[in-house]
Amino acid sequence: MIYSQAPHPPAILSIGTAVPPYRVEQAAVGQWMSEAFNNDRAMTRWIRSLYKLSGVETRYTCLPDGLRPPEESRFAPGRDPHDTPSTAERMEVYKRESVQVGKEAAYEAITNYSEISGDNIATVTDSITHLLTVSCTGFFAPGLDQMIARQLNLQPSVERTIIGFMGCAAAFNALRLANQIVQAQPSARVLIVCVELCTLHIQPSKKRADLVSAAIFADGGGACLVGIPEAGQSDIFELGGFYTELTPETESFMVWDIGNNGFTLHLASDIPGSLGQVAPRALQELFHNDPPDLQFWAIHPGGRAIVDHLTDIFALAPDQIAPSRTVLRDYGNVSSPTILFVLQEYRKRLRQYPVGSRVDGVAMAFGPGLVTELAHLTYLVSDMQSDADDRKEAHVKSVS
């Protein structure tokens, strides 16, 4: 567990998100999937119910194949596994599409900070000292870290680290590492880029557990810039404490394996129940049994059942969990970047608090292990227009 003691703790200074170009409607995908079970009425009804109750309305994919009729798709349930794309084929798509999505998310984070700080984009880019890339849906070398560094024109001396194959909670590992880097080097600026192309690994399985995964996972990228904020800077998430916990005897609950035809995911049905037992205790550990008045709960929407269960466990009001439900509805589960989508959604809502307020909250996600990751975040509320005017005036004075 890490608590920052610095007068100005490290903070998430800006966030960017991106999705690939192909948008799919959940109702259409449900119909698409059910057509593979035309000879099994019970399965057809189950598929339609699964998609209707998933909490997802739209998702994004890097695969145009996912928009084709089942008889033309190499990913449709019941397809001969030998006729589905090999892992090598899928990695070729990953190599191309992951860089594009990651670059777009990173550029948005850099652009957003440029607008907040008043510095031009080149100045912000040159200030980045560390790059952390996060992904569990593909690998290649020279890797995502080098490709993004080149495409963004980061300094050749930027220090790069890959956080790989850690699943939906991996952004927390990146944030914790960024926090440690900035605490040790207060002048550091750390760019985190999370990219997942989950739909690359859809399997032609007719097993219900596999079909559940195919109903909620999606593609996307999230990025954020971490550093020590300037005096008086707001519209940021200060990083407080972190807590991580591995739950004993749950190794088989969430398994992500590399196969000959893509990566395969196994999800146990009792994941929500297990997380519901761990999360309350983990929250107390995070805050040394003295949690503040938490106004926002950025919970990774791994699925509707998880969100519903934790809402009940923590007795959350609808508005406290609304950003998680909104992200699940509009994007599905994008694995590691999803928490950045949730924080971006929360940021819009937290700006409604009185200017100058400090709003305490918690971020929470889960991954293979089972692992539970938590972080204490404090949002500093700003008057966005007033701040922009002040920065513009200060910039004019500095160059005059």
Short mmCIF file of C-alpha atoms in Angstrom, two decimals:
data_model
loop_
_atom_site.label_atom_id
_atom_site.label_comp_id
_atom_site.label_asym_id
_atom_site.label_seq_id
_atom_site.Cartn_x
_atom_site.Cartn_y
_atom_site.Cartn_z
CA MET A 1 0.00 0.00 0.00
CA ILE A 2 1.34 3.42 -0.97
CA TYR A 3 0.30 6.81 0.36
CA SER A 4 1.85 9.96 -1.05
CA GLN A 5 3.15 12.41 1.54
CA ALA A 6 4.20 15.10 -0.95
CA PRO A 7 2.63 18.58 -0.56
CA HIS A 8 1.44 18.25 -4.15
CA PRO A 9 0.83 14.55 -4.80
CA PRO A 10 0.99 13.09 -8.29
CA ALA A 11 -2.22 13.39 -10.26
CA ILE A 12 -3.95 12.28 -13.42
CA LEU A 13 -3.57 15.53 -15.33
CA SER A 14 -5.53 14.58 -18.44
CA ILE A 15 -7.34 11.63 -20.02
CA GLY A 16 -7.93 10.55 -23.60
CA THR A 17 -9.99 7.70 -25.06
CA ALA A 18 -10.37 6.20 -28.52
CA VAL A 19 -12.25 3.40 -30.26
CA PRO A 20 -11.80 1.66 -33.62
CA PRO A 21 -14.06 2.65 -36.52
CA TYR A 22 -16.61 -0.16 -36.56
CA ARG A 23 -19.59 0.42 -34.29
CA VAL A 24 -21.95 -2.48 -33.65
CA GLU A 25 -25.42 -2.37 -32.11
CA GLN A 26 -25.95 -4.93 -29.39
CA ALA A 27 -29.44 -5.82 -30.60
CA ALA A 28 -28.08 -6.54 -34.08
CA VAL A 29 -25.23 -8.65 -32.69
CA GLY A 30 -27.69 -10.60 -30.55
CA GLN A 31 -29.76 -11.35 -33.63
CA TRP A 32 -26.58 -12.24 -35.53
CA MET A 33 -25.49 -14.66 -32.80
CA SER A 34 -28.92 -16.23 -32.35
CA GLU A 35 -29.08 -17.12 -36.05
CA ALA A 36 -26.30 -19.62 -35.42
CA PHE A 37 -28.74 -21.54 -33.17
CA ASN A 38 -31.80 -21.62 -35.43
CA ASN A 39 -32.24 -25.32 -34.76
CA ASP A 40 -32.15 -24.88 -30.98
CA ARG A 41 -35.05 -22.76 -29.73
CA ALA A 42 -33.91 -22.82 -26.11
CA MET A 43 -30.45 -21.51 -27.02
CA THR A 44 -31.94 -18.92 -29.36
CA ARG A 45 -34.10 -17.58 -26.52
CA TRP A 46 -31.13 -17.63 -24.13
CA ILE A 47 -28.92 -15.72 -26.58
CA ARG A 48 -31.54 -13.05 -27.13
CA SER A 49 -32.07 -12.69 -23.38
CA LEU A 50 -28.30 -12.52 -22.78
CA TYR A 51 -27.87 -9.62 -25.19
CA LYS A 52 -31.01 -7.83 -24.04
CA LEU A 53 -29.99 -7.94 -20.36
CA SER A 54 -26.25 -7.36 -20.83
CA GLY A 55 -26.41 -3.64 -20.05
CA VAL A 56 -24.63 -3.02 -23.37
CA GLU A 57 -26.24 -1.12 -26.25
CA THR A 58 -23.25 -0.36 -28.49
CA ARG A 59 -19.69 -1.58 -28.82
CA TYR A 60 -16.73 -1.00 -31.12
CA THR A 61 -14.57 -3.49 -32.97
CA CYS A 62 -11.53 -3.40 -35.22
CA LEU A 63 -13.02 -6.25 -37.28
CA PRO A 64 -15.30 -5.52 -40.24
CA ASP A 65 -15.89 -9.28 -40.27
CA GLY A 66 -18.06 -8.84 -37.19
CA LEU A 67 -20.58 -6.92 -39.28
CA ARG A 68 -21.08 -9.69 -41.83
CA PRO A 69 -23.84 -12.34 -41.80
CA PRO A 70 -22.98 -15.46 -39.75
CA GLU A 71 -22.59 -17.61 -42.85
CA GLU A 72 -19.86 -15.25 -44.09
CA SER A 73 -18.06 -14.70 -40.79
CA ARG A 74 -15.07 -16.70 -39.61
CA PHE A 75 -16.04 -15.99 -35.98
CA ALA A 76 -19.65 -17.26 -35.93
CA PRO A 77 -20.57 -19.89 -33.29
CA GLY A 78 -20.33 -23.41 -34.65
CA ARG A 79 -17.72 -22.55 -37.25
CA ASP A 80 -15.03 -25.18 -37.75
CA PRO A 81 -12.22 -24.06 -35.39
CA HIS A 82 -9.69 -24.87 -38.11
CA ASP A 83 -11.39 -22.31 -40.35
CA THR A 84 -11.10 -19.47 -37.83
CA PRO A 85 -8.19 -17.02 -37.96
CA SER A 86 -4.96 -18.32 -36.48
CA THR A 87 -3.23 -16.53 -33.64
CA ALA A 88 -0.64 -15.27 -36.14
CA GLU A 89 -3.40 -13.77 -38.32
CA ARG A 90 -4.99 -12.09 -35.32
CA MET A 91 -1.64 -10.67 -34.20
CA GLU A 92 -1.14 -9.11 -37.62
CA VAL A 93 -4.41 -7.22 -37.13
CA TYR A 94 -3.40 -6.34 -33.57
CA LYS A 95 -0.05 -4.97 -34.72
CA ARG A 96 -1.79 -2.58 -37.09
CA GLU A 97 -4.91 -1.58 -35.19
CA SER A 98 -3.50 -1.35 -31.65
CA VAL A 99 -1.03 1.33 -32.68
CA GLN A 100 -3.75 3.41 -34.31
CA VAL A 101 -6.14 3.21 -31.35
CA GLY A 102 -3.36 3.80 -28.82
CA LYS A 103 -2.00 6.77 -30.74
CA GLU A 104 -5.46 8.38 -30.94
CA ALA A 105 -6.10 7.95 -27.20
CA ALA A 106 -2.64 9.28 -26.32
CA TYR A 107 -2.95 12.25 -28.66
CA GLU A 108 -6.28 13.17 -27.09
CA ALA A 109 -4.74 13.05 -23.60
CA ILE A 110 -1.84 15.24 -24.77
CA THR A 111 -4.19 17.67 -26.53
CA ASN A 112 -6.44 17.90 -23.48
CA TYR A 113 -3.47 18.72 -21.26
CA SER A 114 -2.27 21.29 -23.78
CA GLU A 115 -5.62 23.05 -23.48
CA ILE A 116 -5.57 22.83 -19.68
CA SER A 117 -1.97 23.98 -19.22
CA GLY A 118 -1.79 26.53 -22.01
CA ASP A 119 1.34 24.85 -23.39
CA ASN A 120 1.44 23.92 -27.05
CA ILE A 121 1.24 20.26 -28.03
CA ALA A 122 4.94 20.02 -28.90
CA THR A 123 5.91 21.32 -25.45
CA VAL A 124 3.64 18.80 -23.72
CA THR A 125 4.96 15.97 -25.88
CA ASP A 126 8.59 16.91 -25.21
CA SER A 127 7.91 16.94 -21.45
CA ILE A 128 6.95 13.24 -21.38
CA THR A 129 9.75 11.32 -19.68
CA HIS A 130 8.14 7.89 -19.28
CA LEU A 131 5.76 5.80 -21.38
CA LEU A 132 3.83 2.87 -19.91
CA THR A 133 1.87 0.72 -22.36
CA VAL A 134 -0.75 -1.73 -21.15
CA SER A 135 -2.32 -4.60 -23.10
CA CYS A 136 -3.33 -8.24 -22.75
CA THR A 137 -4.79 -8.83 -26.22
CA GLY A 138 -1.64 -8.94 -28.31
CA PHE A 139 2.13 -8.70 -28.54
CA PHE A 140 4.76 -7.87 -31.12
CA ALA A 141 8.28 -6.40 -31.17
CA PRO A 142 9.38 -3.73 -31.69
CA GLY A 143 6.28 -3.26 -29.60
CA LEU A 144 3.34 -1.00 -28.97
CA ASP A 145 5.55 1.13 -26.72
CA GLN A 146 8.06 1.90 -29.47
CA MET A 147 5.45 2.40 -32.18
CA ILE A 148 3.48 4.89 -30.08
CA ALA A 149 6.65 6.71 -29.03
CA ARG A 150 7.60 7.12 -32.68
CA GLN A 151 4.14 8.12 -33.88
CA LEU A 152 3.81 10.76 -31.16
CA ASN A 153 7.38 12.00 -31.72
CA LEU A 154 8.30 11.44 -28.08
CA GLN A 155 11.88 12.08 -27.07
CA PRO A 156 14.25 9.22 -28.08
CA SER A 157 15.26 9.04 -24.40
CA VAL A 158 11.71 8.38 -23.15
CA GLU A 159 11.79 5.49 -20.67
CA ARG A 160 9.40 2.73 -21.75
CA THR A 161 7.75 -0.08 -19.79
CA ILE A 162 5.26 -2.70 -20.99
CA ILE A 163 2.60 -3.99 -18.58
CA GLY A 164 1.30 -7.11 -20.26
CA PHE A 165 -1.29 -9.82 -19.83
CA MET A 166 -2.66 -8.55 -16.51
CA GLY A 167 -6.25 -8.22 -17.69
CA CYS A 168 -8.99 -5.75 -16.86
CA ALA A 169 -7.28 -4.30 -13.77
CA ALA A 170 -3.91 -3.59 -15.42
CA ALA A 171 -4.44 0.18 -15.63
CA PHE A 172 -4.13 0.22 -11.84
CA ASN A 173 -0.68 -1.38 -12.07
CA ALA A 174 0.29 1.37 -14.51
CA LEU A 175 -1.14 4.12 -12.31
CA ARG A 176 0.63 2.75 -9.24
CA LEU A 177 3.94 2.59 -11.11
CA ALA A 178 3.44 6.10 -12.51
CA ASN A 179 2.71 7.34 -9.00
CA GLN A 180 5.96 5.81 -7.73
CA ILE A 181 7.96 7.26 -10.64
CA VAL A 182 6.64 10.77 -10.07
CA GLN A 183 7.15 10.57 -6.32
CA ALA A 184 10.79 9.61 -6.94
CA GLN A 185 11.25 12.11 -9.79
CA PRO A 186 8.88 15.06 -9.27
CA SER A 187 9.74 16.53 -12.68
CA ALA A 188 8.68 13.35 -14.48
CA ARG A 189 5.70 13.24 -16.81
CA VAL A 190 4.34 9.73 -17.34
CA LEU A 191 2.11 8.85 -20.28
CA ILE A 192 0.02 5.70 -19.77
CA VAL A 193 -1.54 4.10 -22.85
CA CYS A 194 -3.90 1.12 -22.48
CA VAL A 195 -5.07 -0.66 -25.64
CA GLU A 196 -7.22 -3.77 -25.89
CA LEU A 197 -8.67 -5.41 -29.00
CA CYS A 198 -10.82 -8.01 -27.28
CA THR A 199 -13.00 -8.82 -30.30
CA LEU A 200 -9.91 -10.14 -32.10
CA HIS A 201 -10.23 -13.22 -29.92
CA ILE A 202 -13.90 -14.11 -30.39
CA GLN A 203 -14.14 -17.89 -30.62
CA PRO A 204 -16.64 -20.00 -32.63
CA SER A 205 -17.67 -21.77 -29.43
CA LYS A 206 -21.26 -22.66 -28.55
CA LYS A 207 -20.49 -22.93 -24.83
CA ARG A 208 -22.54 -20.53 -22.74
CA ALA A 209 -19.54 -19.19 -20.81
CA ASP A 210 -17.82 -18.30 -24.09
CA LEU A 211 -20.97 -16.70 -25.45
CA VAL A 212 -21.23 -14.49 -22.35
CA SER A 213 -17.72 -13.18 -23.01
CA ALA A 214 -18.58 -12.51 -26.65
CA ALA A 215 -21.61 -10.49 -25.51
CA ILE A 216 -19.78 -7.90 -23.39
CA PHE A 217 -16.15 -7.44 -24.48
CA ALA A 218 -15.12 -4.78 -26.98
CA ASP A 219 -12.18 -2.82 -28.38
CA GLY A 220 -10.76 0.55 -27.37
CA GLY A 221 -7.93 2.54 -25.90
CA GLY A 222 -7.44 4.88 -22.97
CA ALA A 223 -4.53 7.14 -22.07
CA CYS A 224 -3.66 9.53 -19.27
CA LEU A 225 -0.84 11.85 -18.32
CA VAL A 226 0.45 11.60 -14.73
CA GLY A 227 2.65 14.16 -13.01
CA ILE A 228 2.89 16.77 -10.25
CA PRO A 229 0.28 19.44 -10.99
CA GLU A 230 1.20 23.09 -11.14
CA ALA A 231 0.21 25.23 -8.15
CA GLY A 232 -3.51 25.89 -8.25
CA GLN A 233 -4.16 23.45 -11.07
CA SER A 234 -7.55 21.76 -10.98
CA ASP A 235 -9.80 19.51 -13.07
CA ILE A 236 -7.42 16.69 -12.09
CA PHE A 237 -7.57 13.45 -10.12
CA GLU A 238 -4.98 13.44 -7.31
CA LEU A 239 -3.55 9.98 -6.68
CA GLY A 240 -3.81 8.88 -3.08
CA GLY A 241 -3.38 5.34 -1.79
CA PHE A 242 -3.43 2.07 -3.70
CA TYR A 243 -4.40 -1.38 -2.48
CA THR A 244 -4.18 -4.75 -4.23
CA GLU A 245 -5.27 -8.18 -3.04
CA LEU A 246 -5.09 -11.66 -4.52
CA THR A 247 -7.99 -13.87 -3.44
CA PRO A 248 -6.86 -17.39 -2.46
CA GLU A 249 -8.09 -20.37 -4.48
CA THR A 250 -9.61 -18.29 -7.29
CA GLU A 251 -6.95 -18.90 -9.95
CA SER A 252 -9.48 -20.71 -12.15
CA PHE A 253 -12.18 -18.03 -11.94
CA MET A 254 -10.76 -15.84 -14.71
CA VAL A 255 -8.30 -17.45 -17.11
CA TRP A 256 -6.79 -15.95 -20.29
CA ASP A 257 -4.84 -18.48 -22.38
CA ILE A 258 -2.98 -18.24 -25.68
CA GLY A 259 -4.19 -20.83 -28.18
CA ASN A 260 -3.51 -21.66 -31.81
CA ASN A 261 -6.60 -19.73 -32.89
CA GLY A 262 -6.42 -16.65 -30.72
CA PHE A 263 -6.62 -16.15 -26.98
CA THR A 264 -9.32 -17.95 -25.00
CA LEU A 265 -11.11 -16.59 -21.94
CA HIS A 266 -12.78 -18.55 -19.18
CA LEU A 267 -15.02 -16.71 -16.72
CA ALA A 268 -16.57 -18.49 -13.74
CA SER A 269 -20.18 -17.72 -12.90
CA ASP A 270 -19.43 -16.92 -9.25
CA ILE A 271 -17.03 -14.01 -9.94
CA PRO A 272 -19.52 -11.36 -8.71
CA GLY A 273 -20.05 -13.23 -5.46
CA SER A 274 -16.33 -13.63 -4.82
CA LEU A 275 -15.65 -9.96 -5.55
CA GLY A 276 -18.52 -8.97 -3.30
CA GLN A 277 -16.81 -10.73 -0.40
CA VAL A 278 -13.39 -9.16 -1.02
CA ALA A 279 -14.27 -5.59 -2.04
CA PRO A 280 -15.65 -4.27 1.29
CA ARG A 281 -12.60 -5.51 3.21
CA ALA A 282 -10.26 -4.18 0.53
CA LEU A 283 -11.89 -0.77 0.81
CA GLN A 284 -11.22 -0.70 4.55
CA GLU A 285 -7.59 -1.72 3.94
CA LEU A 286 -7.16 1.08 1.40
CA PHE A 287 -8.22 3.69 3.95
CA HIS A 288 -6.78 2.08 7.10
CA ASN A 289 -10.34 1.45 8.35
CA ASP A 290 -11.13 5.16 8.17
CA PRO A 291 -12.61 5.89 4.72
CA PRO A 292 -13.56 9.49 3.88
CA ASP A 293 -16.98 10.49 2.61
CA LEU A 294 -16.69 8.96 -0.85
CA GLN A 295 -18.64 10.94 -3.43
CA PHE A 296 -17.72 8.95 -6.51
CA TRP A 297 -17.22 5.27 -7.19
CA ALA A 298 -15.36 4.57 -10.43
CA ILE A 299 -16.04 0.84 -10.67
CA HIS A 300 -14.81 -1.13 -13.66
CA PRO A 301 -17.97 -2.37 -15.41
CA GLY A 302 -16.77 -5.89 -16.07
CA GLY A 303 -20.36 -6.90 -16.65
CA ARG A 304 -23.82 -5.94 -15.50
CA ALA A 305 -23.88 -8.61 -12.78
CA ILE A 306 -20.67 -7.24 -11.23
CA VAL A 307 -21.95 -3.66 -11.30
CA ASP A 308 -25.31 -4.68 -9.84
CA HIS A 309 -23.72 -6.75 -7.08
CA LEU A 310 -21.27 -4.07 -5.97
CA THR A 311 -24.01 -1.45 -6.12
CA ASP A 312 -25.95 -3.52 -3.61
CA ILE A 313 -22.91 -4.36 -1.46
CA PHE A 314 -21.92 -0.69 -1.05
CA ALA A 315 -25.51 0.65 -1.09
CA LEU A 316 -24.64 3.07 -3.90
CA ALA A 317 -27.09 5.65 -5.19
CA PRO A 318 -27.91 5.51 -8.93
CA ASP A 319 -25.87 8.65 -9.66
CA GLN A 320 -22.80 7.18 -7.90
CA ILE A 321 -22.68 4.21 -10.27
CA ALA A 322 -24.12 5.95 -13.35
CA PRO A 323 -20.75 6.55 -15.09
CA SER A 324 -19.90 2.83 -14.90
CA ARG A 325 -23.28 1.90 -16.33
CA THR A 326 -22.96 4.57 -19.03
CA VAL A 327 -19.59 3.23 -20.16
CA LEU A 328 -20.88 -0.36 -20.16
CA ARG A 329 -23.90 0.76 -22.20
CA ASP A 330 -21.95 2.78 -24.78
CA TYR A 331 -18.71 0.80 -25.07
CA GLY A 332 -19.02 -2.60 -23.36
CA ASN A 333 -16.12 -4.01 -21.35
CA VAL A 334 -12.92 -2.77 -23.04
CA SER A 335 -10.71 -4.51 -20.44
CA SER A 336 -7.80 -2.41 -19.10
CA PRO A 337 -8.73 1.00 -20.66
CA THR A 338 -12.28 0.83 -19.31
CA ILE A 339 -11.50 2.53 -15.99
CA LEU A 340 -10.16 5.54 -17.92
CA PHE A 341 -13.43 5.72 -19.84
CA VAL A 342 -15.24 5.70 -16.48
CA LEU A 343 -13.01 8.44 -15.02
CA GLN A 344 -13.52 10.56 -18.13
CA GLU A 345 -17.28 10.20 -17.72
CA TYR A 346 -17.03 11.02 -14.01
CA ARG A 347 -14.94 14.09 -14.80
CA LYS A 348 -17.82 15.61 -16.77
CA ARG A 349 -20.18 15.09 -13.84
CA LEU A 350 -17.82 16.17 -11.06
CA ARG A 351 -17.33 19.56 -12.69
CA GLN A 352 -20.82 20.38 -11.39
CA TYR A 353 -19.52 20.53 -7.80
CA PRO A 354 -18.71 23.99 -6.35
CA VAL A 355 -15.54 25.51 -7.76
CA GLY A 356 -12.55 24.77 -5.52
CA SER A 357 -14.09 21.63 -4.00
CA ARG A 358 -12.04 18.52 -3.31
CA VAL A 359 -14.17 15.46 -4.05
CA ASP A 360 -13.01 12.12 -2.65
CA GLY A 361 -13.68 8.90 -4.49
CA VAL A 362 -12.46 5.39 -5.12
CA ALA A 363 -11.59 3.53 -8.31
CA MET A 364 -11.93 -0.24 -8.38
CA ALA A 365 -11.24 -3.02 -10.88
CA PHE A 366 -10.73 -6.76 -11.01
CA GLY A 367 -8.59 -9.14 -13.03
CA PRO A 368 -7.21 -12.67 -13.30
CA GLY A 369 -6.09 -14.05 -10.00
CA LEU A 370 -8.68 -13.09 -8.86
CA VAL A 371 -7.10 -9.76 -8.09
CA THR A 372 -8.89 -6.73 -6.68
CA GLU A 373 -7.31 -3.32 -7.30
CA LEU A 374 -8.36 -0.08 -5.60
CA ALA A 375 -7.13 3.49 -5.70
CA HIS A 376 -8.08 6.56 -3.69
CA LEU A 377 -8.63 9.52 -6.01
CA THR A 378 -9.48 13.12 -5.19
CA TYR A 379 -10.98 15.29 -7.90
CA LEU A 380 -10.15 19.01 -7.76
CA VAL A 381 -13.06 21.00 -9.15
CA SER A 382 -12.38 23.97 -11.40
CA ASP A 383 -14.22 26.65 -13.28
CA MET A 384 -13.06 25.50 -16.69
CA GLN A 385 -13.71 28.80 -18.46
CA SER A 386 -12.17 30.94 -15.72
CA ASP A 387 -9.12 28.68 -15.60
CA ALA A 388 -8.74 28.88 -19.37
CA ASP A 389 -8.96 32.69 -19.28
CA ASP A 390 -6.40 32.89 -16.45
CA ARG A 391 -3.96 30.63 -18.31
CA LYS A 392 -4.39 32.63 -21.50
CA GLU A 393 -3.71 35.90 -19.65
CA ALA A 394 -0.67 34.41 -17.90
CA HIS A 395 0.67 33.12 -21.20
CA VAL A 396 0.25 36.52 -22.85
CA LYS A 397 2.14 38.19 -19.98
CA SER A 398 4.92 35.61 -20.16
CA VAL A 399 5.63 36.28 -23.84
CA SER A 400 5.11 40.06 -23.79
#
